[in-house]
mmCIF file of C-alpha atoms in Angstrom:
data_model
loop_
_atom_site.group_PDB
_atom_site.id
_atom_site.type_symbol
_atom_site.label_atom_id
_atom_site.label_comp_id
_atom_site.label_asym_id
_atom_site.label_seq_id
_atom_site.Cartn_x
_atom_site.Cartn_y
_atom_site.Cartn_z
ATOM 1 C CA UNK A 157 110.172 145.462 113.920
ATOM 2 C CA UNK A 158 108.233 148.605 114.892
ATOM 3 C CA UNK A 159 109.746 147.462 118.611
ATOM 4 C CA UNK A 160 113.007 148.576 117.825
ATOM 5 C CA UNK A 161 112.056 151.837 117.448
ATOM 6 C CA UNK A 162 111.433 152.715 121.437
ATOM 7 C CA UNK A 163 113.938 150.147 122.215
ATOM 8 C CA UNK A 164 116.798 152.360 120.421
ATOM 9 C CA UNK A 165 115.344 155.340 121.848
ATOM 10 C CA UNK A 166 116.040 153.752 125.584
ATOM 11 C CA UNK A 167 119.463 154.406 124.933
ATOM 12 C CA UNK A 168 119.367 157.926 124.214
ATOM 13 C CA UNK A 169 119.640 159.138 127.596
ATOM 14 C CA UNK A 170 122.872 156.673 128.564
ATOM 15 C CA UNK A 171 124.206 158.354 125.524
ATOM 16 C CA UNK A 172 123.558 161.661 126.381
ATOM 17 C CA UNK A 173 124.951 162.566 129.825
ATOM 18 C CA UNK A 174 127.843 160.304 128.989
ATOM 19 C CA UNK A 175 129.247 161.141 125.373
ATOM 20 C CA UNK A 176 127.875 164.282 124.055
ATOM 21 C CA UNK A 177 128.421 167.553 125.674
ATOM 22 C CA UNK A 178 126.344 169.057 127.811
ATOM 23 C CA UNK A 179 123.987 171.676 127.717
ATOM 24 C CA UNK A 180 122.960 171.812 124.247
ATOM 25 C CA UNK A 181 119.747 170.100 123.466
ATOM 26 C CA UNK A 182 118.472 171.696 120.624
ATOM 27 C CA UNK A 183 121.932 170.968 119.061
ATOM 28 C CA UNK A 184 121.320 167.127 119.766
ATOM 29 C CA UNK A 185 118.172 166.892 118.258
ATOM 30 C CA UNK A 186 118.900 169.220 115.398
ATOM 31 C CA UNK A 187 121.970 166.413 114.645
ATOM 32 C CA UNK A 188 119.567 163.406 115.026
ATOM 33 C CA UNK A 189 117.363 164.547 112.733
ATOM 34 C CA UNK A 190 118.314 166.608 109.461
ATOM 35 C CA UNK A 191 121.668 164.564 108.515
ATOM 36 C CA UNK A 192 119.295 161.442 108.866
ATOM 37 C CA UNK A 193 116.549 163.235 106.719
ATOM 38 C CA UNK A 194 118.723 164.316 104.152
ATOM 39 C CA UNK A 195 120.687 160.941 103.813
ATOM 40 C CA UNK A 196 117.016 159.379 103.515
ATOM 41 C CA UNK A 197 115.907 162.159 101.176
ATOM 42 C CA UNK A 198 119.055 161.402 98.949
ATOM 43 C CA UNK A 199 118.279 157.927 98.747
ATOM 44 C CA UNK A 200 114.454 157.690 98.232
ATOM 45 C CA UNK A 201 114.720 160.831 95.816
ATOM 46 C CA UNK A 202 111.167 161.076 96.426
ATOM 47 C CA UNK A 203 109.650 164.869 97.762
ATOM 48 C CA UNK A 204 106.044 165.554 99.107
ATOM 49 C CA UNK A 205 102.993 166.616 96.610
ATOM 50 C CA UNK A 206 100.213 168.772 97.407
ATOM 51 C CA UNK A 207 98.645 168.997 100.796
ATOM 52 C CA UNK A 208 101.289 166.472 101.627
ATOM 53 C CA UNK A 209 103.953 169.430 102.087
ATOM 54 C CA UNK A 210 101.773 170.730 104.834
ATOM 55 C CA UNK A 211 100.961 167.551 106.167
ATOM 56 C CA UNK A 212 104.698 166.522 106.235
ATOM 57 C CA UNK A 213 105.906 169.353 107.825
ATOM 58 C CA UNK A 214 103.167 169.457 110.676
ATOM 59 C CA UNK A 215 104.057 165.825 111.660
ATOM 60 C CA UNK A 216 107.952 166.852 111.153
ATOM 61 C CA UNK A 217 107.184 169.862 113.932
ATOM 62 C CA UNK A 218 105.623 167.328 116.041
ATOM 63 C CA UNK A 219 107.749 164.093 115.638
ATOM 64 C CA UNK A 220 110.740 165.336 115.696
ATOM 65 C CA UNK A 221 111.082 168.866 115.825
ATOM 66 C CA UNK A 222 109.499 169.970 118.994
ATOM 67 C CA UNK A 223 109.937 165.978 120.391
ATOM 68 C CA UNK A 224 113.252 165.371 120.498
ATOM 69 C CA UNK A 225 114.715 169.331 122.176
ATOM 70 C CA UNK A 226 111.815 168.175 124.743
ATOM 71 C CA UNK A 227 113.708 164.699 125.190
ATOM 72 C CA UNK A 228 117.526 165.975 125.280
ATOM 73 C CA UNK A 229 116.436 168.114 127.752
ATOM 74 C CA UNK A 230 114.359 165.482 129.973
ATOM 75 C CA UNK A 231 117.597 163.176 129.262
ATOM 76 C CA UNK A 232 119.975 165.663 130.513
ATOM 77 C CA UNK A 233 118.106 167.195 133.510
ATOM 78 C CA UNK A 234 116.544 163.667 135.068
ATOM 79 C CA UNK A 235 118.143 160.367 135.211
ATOM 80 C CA UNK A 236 117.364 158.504 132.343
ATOM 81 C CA UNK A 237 114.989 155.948 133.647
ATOM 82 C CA UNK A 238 112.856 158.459 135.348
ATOM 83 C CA UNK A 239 113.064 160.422 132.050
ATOM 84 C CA UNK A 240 111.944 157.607 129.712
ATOM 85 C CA UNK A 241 109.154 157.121 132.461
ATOM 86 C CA UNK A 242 107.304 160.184 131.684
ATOM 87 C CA UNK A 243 106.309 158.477 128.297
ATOM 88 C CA UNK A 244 103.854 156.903 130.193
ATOM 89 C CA UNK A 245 101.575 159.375 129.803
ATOM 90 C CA UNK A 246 101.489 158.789 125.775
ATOM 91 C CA UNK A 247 99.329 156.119 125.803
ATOM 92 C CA UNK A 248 96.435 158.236 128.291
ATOM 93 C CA UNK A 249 97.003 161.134 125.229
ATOM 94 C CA UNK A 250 96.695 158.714 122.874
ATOM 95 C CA UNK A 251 93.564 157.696 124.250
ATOM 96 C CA UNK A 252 91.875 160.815 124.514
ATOM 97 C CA UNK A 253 93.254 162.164 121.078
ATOM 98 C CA UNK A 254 91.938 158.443 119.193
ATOM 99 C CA UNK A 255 88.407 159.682 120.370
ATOM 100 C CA UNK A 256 88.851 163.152 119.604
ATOM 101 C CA UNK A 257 91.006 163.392 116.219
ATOM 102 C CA UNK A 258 90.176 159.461 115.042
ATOM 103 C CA UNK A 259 86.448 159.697 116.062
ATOM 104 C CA UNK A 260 87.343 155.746 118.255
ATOM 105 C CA UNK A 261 84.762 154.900 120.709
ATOM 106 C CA UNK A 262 86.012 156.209 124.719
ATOM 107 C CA UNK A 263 87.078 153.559 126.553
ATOM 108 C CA UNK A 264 86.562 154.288 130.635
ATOM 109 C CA UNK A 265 88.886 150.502 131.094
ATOM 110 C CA UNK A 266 91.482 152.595 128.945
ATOM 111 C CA UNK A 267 91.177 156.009 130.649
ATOM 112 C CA UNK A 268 91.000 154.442 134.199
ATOM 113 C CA UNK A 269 94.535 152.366 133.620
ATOM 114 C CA UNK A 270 95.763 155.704 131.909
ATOM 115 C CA UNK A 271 94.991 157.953 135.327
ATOM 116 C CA UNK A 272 96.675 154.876 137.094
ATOM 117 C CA UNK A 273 99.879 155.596 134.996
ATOM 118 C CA UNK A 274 99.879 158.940 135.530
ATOM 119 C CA UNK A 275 100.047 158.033 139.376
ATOM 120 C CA UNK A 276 102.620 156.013 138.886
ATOM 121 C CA UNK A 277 104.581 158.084 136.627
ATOM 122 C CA UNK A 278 103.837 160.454 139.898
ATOM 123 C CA UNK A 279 105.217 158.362 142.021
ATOM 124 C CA UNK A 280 108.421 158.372 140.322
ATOM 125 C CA UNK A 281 109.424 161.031 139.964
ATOM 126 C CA UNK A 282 108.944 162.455 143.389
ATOM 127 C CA UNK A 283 110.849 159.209 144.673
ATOM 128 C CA UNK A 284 114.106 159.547 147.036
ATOM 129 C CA UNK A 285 116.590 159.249 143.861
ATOM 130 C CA UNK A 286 114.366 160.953 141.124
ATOM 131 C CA UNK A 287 116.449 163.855 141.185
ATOM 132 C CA UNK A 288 113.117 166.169 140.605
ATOM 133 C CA UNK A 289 114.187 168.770 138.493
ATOM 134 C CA UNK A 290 110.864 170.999 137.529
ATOM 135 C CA UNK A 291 111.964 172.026 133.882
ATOM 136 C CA UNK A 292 113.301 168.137 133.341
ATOM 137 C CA UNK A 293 109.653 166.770 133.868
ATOM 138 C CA UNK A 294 107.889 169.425 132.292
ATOM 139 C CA UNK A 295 110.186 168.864 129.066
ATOM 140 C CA UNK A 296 109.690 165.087 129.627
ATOM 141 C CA UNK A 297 105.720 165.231 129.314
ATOM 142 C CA UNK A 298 105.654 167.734 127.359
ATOM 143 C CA UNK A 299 107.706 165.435 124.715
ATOM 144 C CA UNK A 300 105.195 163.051 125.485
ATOM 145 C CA UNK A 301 101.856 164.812 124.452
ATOM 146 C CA UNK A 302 103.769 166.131 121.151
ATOM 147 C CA UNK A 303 104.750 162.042 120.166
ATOM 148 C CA UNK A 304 101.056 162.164 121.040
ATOM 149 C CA UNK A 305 99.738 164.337 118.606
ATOM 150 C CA UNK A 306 102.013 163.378 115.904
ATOM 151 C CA UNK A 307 101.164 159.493 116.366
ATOM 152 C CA UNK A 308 97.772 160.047 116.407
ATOM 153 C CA UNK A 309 97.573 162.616 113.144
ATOM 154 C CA UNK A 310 100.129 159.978 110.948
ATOM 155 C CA UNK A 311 97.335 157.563 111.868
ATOM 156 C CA UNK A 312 94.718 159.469 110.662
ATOM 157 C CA UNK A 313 96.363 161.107 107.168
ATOM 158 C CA UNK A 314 98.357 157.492 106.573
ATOM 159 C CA UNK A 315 100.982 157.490 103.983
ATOM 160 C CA UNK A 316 100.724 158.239 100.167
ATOM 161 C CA UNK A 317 99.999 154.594 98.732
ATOM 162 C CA UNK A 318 103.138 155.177 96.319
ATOM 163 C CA UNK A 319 105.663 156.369 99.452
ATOM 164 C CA UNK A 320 107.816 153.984 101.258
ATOM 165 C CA UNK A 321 108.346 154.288 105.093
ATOM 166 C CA UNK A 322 111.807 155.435 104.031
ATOM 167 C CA UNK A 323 110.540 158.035 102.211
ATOM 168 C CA UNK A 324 108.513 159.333 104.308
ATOM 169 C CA UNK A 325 110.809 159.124 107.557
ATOM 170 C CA UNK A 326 112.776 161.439 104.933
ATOM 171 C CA UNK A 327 110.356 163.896 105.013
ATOM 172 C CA UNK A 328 109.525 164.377 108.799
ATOM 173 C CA UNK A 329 112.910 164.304 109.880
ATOM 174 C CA UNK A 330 113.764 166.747 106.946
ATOM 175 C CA UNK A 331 111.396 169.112 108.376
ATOM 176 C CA UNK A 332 112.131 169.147 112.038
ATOM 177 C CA UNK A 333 115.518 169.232 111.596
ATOM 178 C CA UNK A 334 114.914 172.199 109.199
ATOM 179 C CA UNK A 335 112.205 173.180 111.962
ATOM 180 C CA UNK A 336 115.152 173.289 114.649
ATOM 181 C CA UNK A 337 117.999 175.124 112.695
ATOM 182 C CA UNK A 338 116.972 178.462 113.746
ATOM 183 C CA UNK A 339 115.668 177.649 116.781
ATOM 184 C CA UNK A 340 118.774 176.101 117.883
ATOM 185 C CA UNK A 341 121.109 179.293 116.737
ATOM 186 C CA UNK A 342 118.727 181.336 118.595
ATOM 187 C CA UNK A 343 118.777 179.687 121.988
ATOM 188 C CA UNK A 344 122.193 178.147 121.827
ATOM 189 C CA UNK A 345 124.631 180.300 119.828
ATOM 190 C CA UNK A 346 127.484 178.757 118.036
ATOM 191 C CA UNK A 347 127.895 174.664 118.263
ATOM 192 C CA UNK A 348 130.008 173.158 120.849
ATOM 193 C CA UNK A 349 133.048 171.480 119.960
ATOM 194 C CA UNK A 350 132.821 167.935 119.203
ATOM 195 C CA UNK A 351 135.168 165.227 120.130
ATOM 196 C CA UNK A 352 135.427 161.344 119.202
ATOM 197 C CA UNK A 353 133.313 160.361 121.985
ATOM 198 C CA UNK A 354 130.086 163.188 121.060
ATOM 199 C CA UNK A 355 130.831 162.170 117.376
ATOM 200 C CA UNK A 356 130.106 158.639 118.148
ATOM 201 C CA UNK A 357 127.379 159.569 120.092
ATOM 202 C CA UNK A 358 125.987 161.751 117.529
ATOM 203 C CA UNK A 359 125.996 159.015 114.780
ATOM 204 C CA UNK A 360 124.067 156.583 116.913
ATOM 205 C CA UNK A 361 121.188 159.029 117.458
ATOM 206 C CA UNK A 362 121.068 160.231 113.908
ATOM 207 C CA UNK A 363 121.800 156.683 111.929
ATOM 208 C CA UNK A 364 119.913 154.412 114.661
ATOM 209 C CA UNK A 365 118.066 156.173 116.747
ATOM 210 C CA UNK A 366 116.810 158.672 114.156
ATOM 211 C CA UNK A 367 117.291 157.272 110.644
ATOM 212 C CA UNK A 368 116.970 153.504 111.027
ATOM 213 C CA UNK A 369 113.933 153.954 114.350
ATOM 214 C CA UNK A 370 111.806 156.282 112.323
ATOM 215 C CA UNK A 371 111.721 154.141 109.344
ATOM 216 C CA UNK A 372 110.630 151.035 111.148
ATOM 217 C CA UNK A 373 107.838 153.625 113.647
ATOM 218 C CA UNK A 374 106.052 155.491 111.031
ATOM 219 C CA UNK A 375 105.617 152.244 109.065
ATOM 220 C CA UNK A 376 104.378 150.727 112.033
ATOM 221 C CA UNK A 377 101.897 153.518 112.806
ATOM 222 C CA UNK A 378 100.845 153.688 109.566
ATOM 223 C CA UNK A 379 99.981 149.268 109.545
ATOM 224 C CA UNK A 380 99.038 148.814 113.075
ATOM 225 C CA UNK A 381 96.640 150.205 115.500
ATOM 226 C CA UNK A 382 97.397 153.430 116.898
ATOM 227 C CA UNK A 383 96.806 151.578 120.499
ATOM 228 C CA UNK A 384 99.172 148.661 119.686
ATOM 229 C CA UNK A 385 102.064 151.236 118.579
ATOM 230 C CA UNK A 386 101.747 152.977 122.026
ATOM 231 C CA UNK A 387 102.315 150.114 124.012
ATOM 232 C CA UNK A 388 105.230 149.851 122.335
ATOM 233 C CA UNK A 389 106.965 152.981 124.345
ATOM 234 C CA UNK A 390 106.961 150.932 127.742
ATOM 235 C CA UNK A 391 110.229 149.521 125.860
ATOM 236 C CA UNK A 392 112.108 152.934 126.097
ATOM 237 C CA UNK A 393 111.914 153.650 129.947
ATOM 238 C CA UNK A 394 112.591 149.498 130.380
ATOM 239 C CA UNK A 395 115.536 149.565 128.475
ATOM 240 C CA UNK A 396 116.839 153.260 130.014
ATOM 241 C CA UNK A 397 116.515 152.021 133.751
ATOM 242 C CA UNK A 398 118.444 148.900 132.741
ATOM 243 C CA UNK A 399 121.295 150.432 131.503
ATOM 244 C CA UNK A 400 121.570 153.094 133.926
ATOM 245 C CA UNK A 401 121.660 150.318 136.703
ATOM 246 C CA UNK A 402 123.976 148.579 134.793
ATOM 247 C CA UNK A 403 126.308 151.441 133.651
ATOM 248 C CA UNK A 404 125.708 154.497 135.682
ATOM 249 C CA UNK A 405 124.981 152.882 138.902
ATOM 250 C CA UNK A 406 121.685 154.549 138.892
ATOM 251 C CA UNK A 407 118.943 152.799 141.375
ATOM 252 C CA UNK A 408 115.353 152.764 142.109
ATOM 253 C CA UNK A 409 113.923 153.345 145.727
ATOM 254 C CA UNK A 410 110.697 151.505 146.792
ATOM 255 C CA UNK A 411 108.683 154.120 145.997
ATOM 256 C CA UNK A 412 109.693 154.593 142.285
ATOM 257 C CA UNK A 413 109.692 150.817 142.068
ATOM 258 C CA UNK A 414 105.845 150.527 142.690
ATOM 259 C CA UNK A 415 105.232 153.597 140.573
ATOM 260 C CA UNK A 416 107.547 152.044 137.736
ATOM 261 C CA UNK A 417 105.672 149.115 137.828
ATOM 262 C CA UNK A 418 102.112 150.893 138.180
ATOM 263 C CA UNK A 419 103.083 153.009 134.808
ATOM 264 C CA UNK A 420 104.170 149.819 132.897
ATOM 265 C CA UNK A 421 100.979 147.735 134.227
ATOM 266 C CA UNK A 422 98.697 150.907 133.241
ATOM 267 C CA UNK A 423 100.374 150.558 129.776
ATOM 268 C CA UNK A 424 99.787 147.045 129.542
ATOM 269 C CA UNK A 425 96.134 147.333 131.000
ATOM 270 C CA UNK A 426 95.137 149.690 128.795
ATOM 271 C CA UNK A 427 95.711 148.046 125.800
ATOM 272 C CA UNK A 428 93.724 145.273 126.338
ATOM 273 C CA UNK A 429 89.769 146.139 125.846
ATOM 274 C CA UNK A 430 87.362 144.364 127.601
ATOM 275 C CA UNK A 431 84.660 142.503 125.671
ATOM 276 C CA UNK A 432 80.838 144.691 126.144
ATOM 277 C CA UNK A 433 78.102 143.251 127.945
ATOM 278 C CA UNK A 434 76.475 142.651 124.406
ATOM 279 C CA UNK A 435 79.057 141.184 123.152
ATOM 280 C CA UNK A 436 79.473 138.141 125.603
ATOM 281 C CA UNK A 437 75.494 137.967 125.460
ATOM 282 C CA UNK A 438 76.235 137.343 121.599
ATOM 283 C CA UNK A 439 79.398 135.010 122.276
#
């Protein structure tokens, strides 16, 4: 279930240079996230207590509201598999932040496949189709170490035993779409007009992508290992590439093909940890 979540979020960036209109990624994310978080809030009718408030809104900053202007602007400035690629540098910050904010043991199999993805991440986007755009891949890992930080700190503060996953999806999407409203108004003036196509759009990233995703991801993070979540976000750049070859007539050369497939294997790799010396002894 918690696979859905990155899987929905491959589609974002098909939908985003091809229904809604362009040049107003703030916008996007501000309508992905507070309609969601208010429907949610509506429903669940439950609010933060105590430090929760603060802890909600922190994770809100980083989930959604700083994450997802970072990812409409990756989406709209880098073709979308090359843009869903940069998440492979998640699971490397995931790494380091587990050892750092969750006190986990390092891991040098982990942090070797993790400098292996960053290669290949590398590797494609300097390939002969990238499209390298500097402000598109700095927005693009930049959205990665914030889903960083915010996966790794809902690991360590959990979820009130008597709040559902709904519930608290409410809250974080709540916040960063509250987060966003000013920003938004700020950077982008008055809303662009929206037609049946960037309406559709619209209520795919906020029901599925935003509502519906989030639900299923924070109650994964919250029941599975932080490592095993991770993984999870070599779905997104798997399911971008394949529907921009198959609808956009986007391509891979050989060079972002063998860094494609270096970032997914690092992924893979590094979620598999090798058994110590002392423990095959014991075995």
């Amino acid at each position: 279930m918690t696979a859905f979540a990155p899987m929905v979020w491959g589609t974002t960036y098909v939908v985003t240079t091809e229904l809604l209109p362009p040049g107003h990624p703030l916008f996007a994310g501000l309508m992905r996230a507070l309609p969601a978080g208010l429907i949610a809030l509506a429903l669940t009718r439950t609010l933060p207590r105590g430090s929760w408030w603060l802890k909600a809104a922190a994770l809100g900053v980083l989930n959604i509201g700083m994450f997802f202007p970072l990812l409409f602007v990756a989406a709209e400035r880098l073709p979308g598999g090359v843009a869903a690629t940069l998440g492979a540098a998640q699971p490397l910050l995931v790494a380091v932040l587990a050892v750092a904010v969750l006190r986990q043991s390092p891991s040098a199999w982990r942090f070797a496949w993790g400098i292996v993805g960053i290669v290949g991440v590398g590797l494609v986007v300097i390939g002969p189709a990238a499209g390298f755009d500097v402000v598109g891949v700095l927005a693009g890992l930049g959205g990665a170490a914030t889903m960083a930080l915010g996966v790794t700190l809902t690991k360590r503060w959990g979820r009130p035993a008597d709040v559902g996953p709904t519930a608290f999806a409410s809250w974080q999407l709540t916040a960063g779409g509250l987060f966003l409203v000013p920003v938004t108004f700020l950077f982008e003036g008055a809303p662009p007009a929206i037609d049946l196509d960037a309406a559709l759009g619209y209520l795919w990233l906020g029901l599925i992508g935003g509502l519906l995703a989030y639900v299923l991801w924070f109650r994964g993070i919250t029941s599975l290992p932080v490592t095993s979540v991770a993984v999870l976000g070599l779905l997104s750049p798997m399911v971008a590439a394949l529907l921009g070859a198959a609808l956009l007539g986007q391509s891979l050369g050989a060079v972002q093909l063998v860094g494609f497939a270096l970032a997914l294997a690092s992924i893979v790799a590094g979620q598999i940890t090798p058994k110590t010396k002392q423990e095959a002894v014991a075995r």
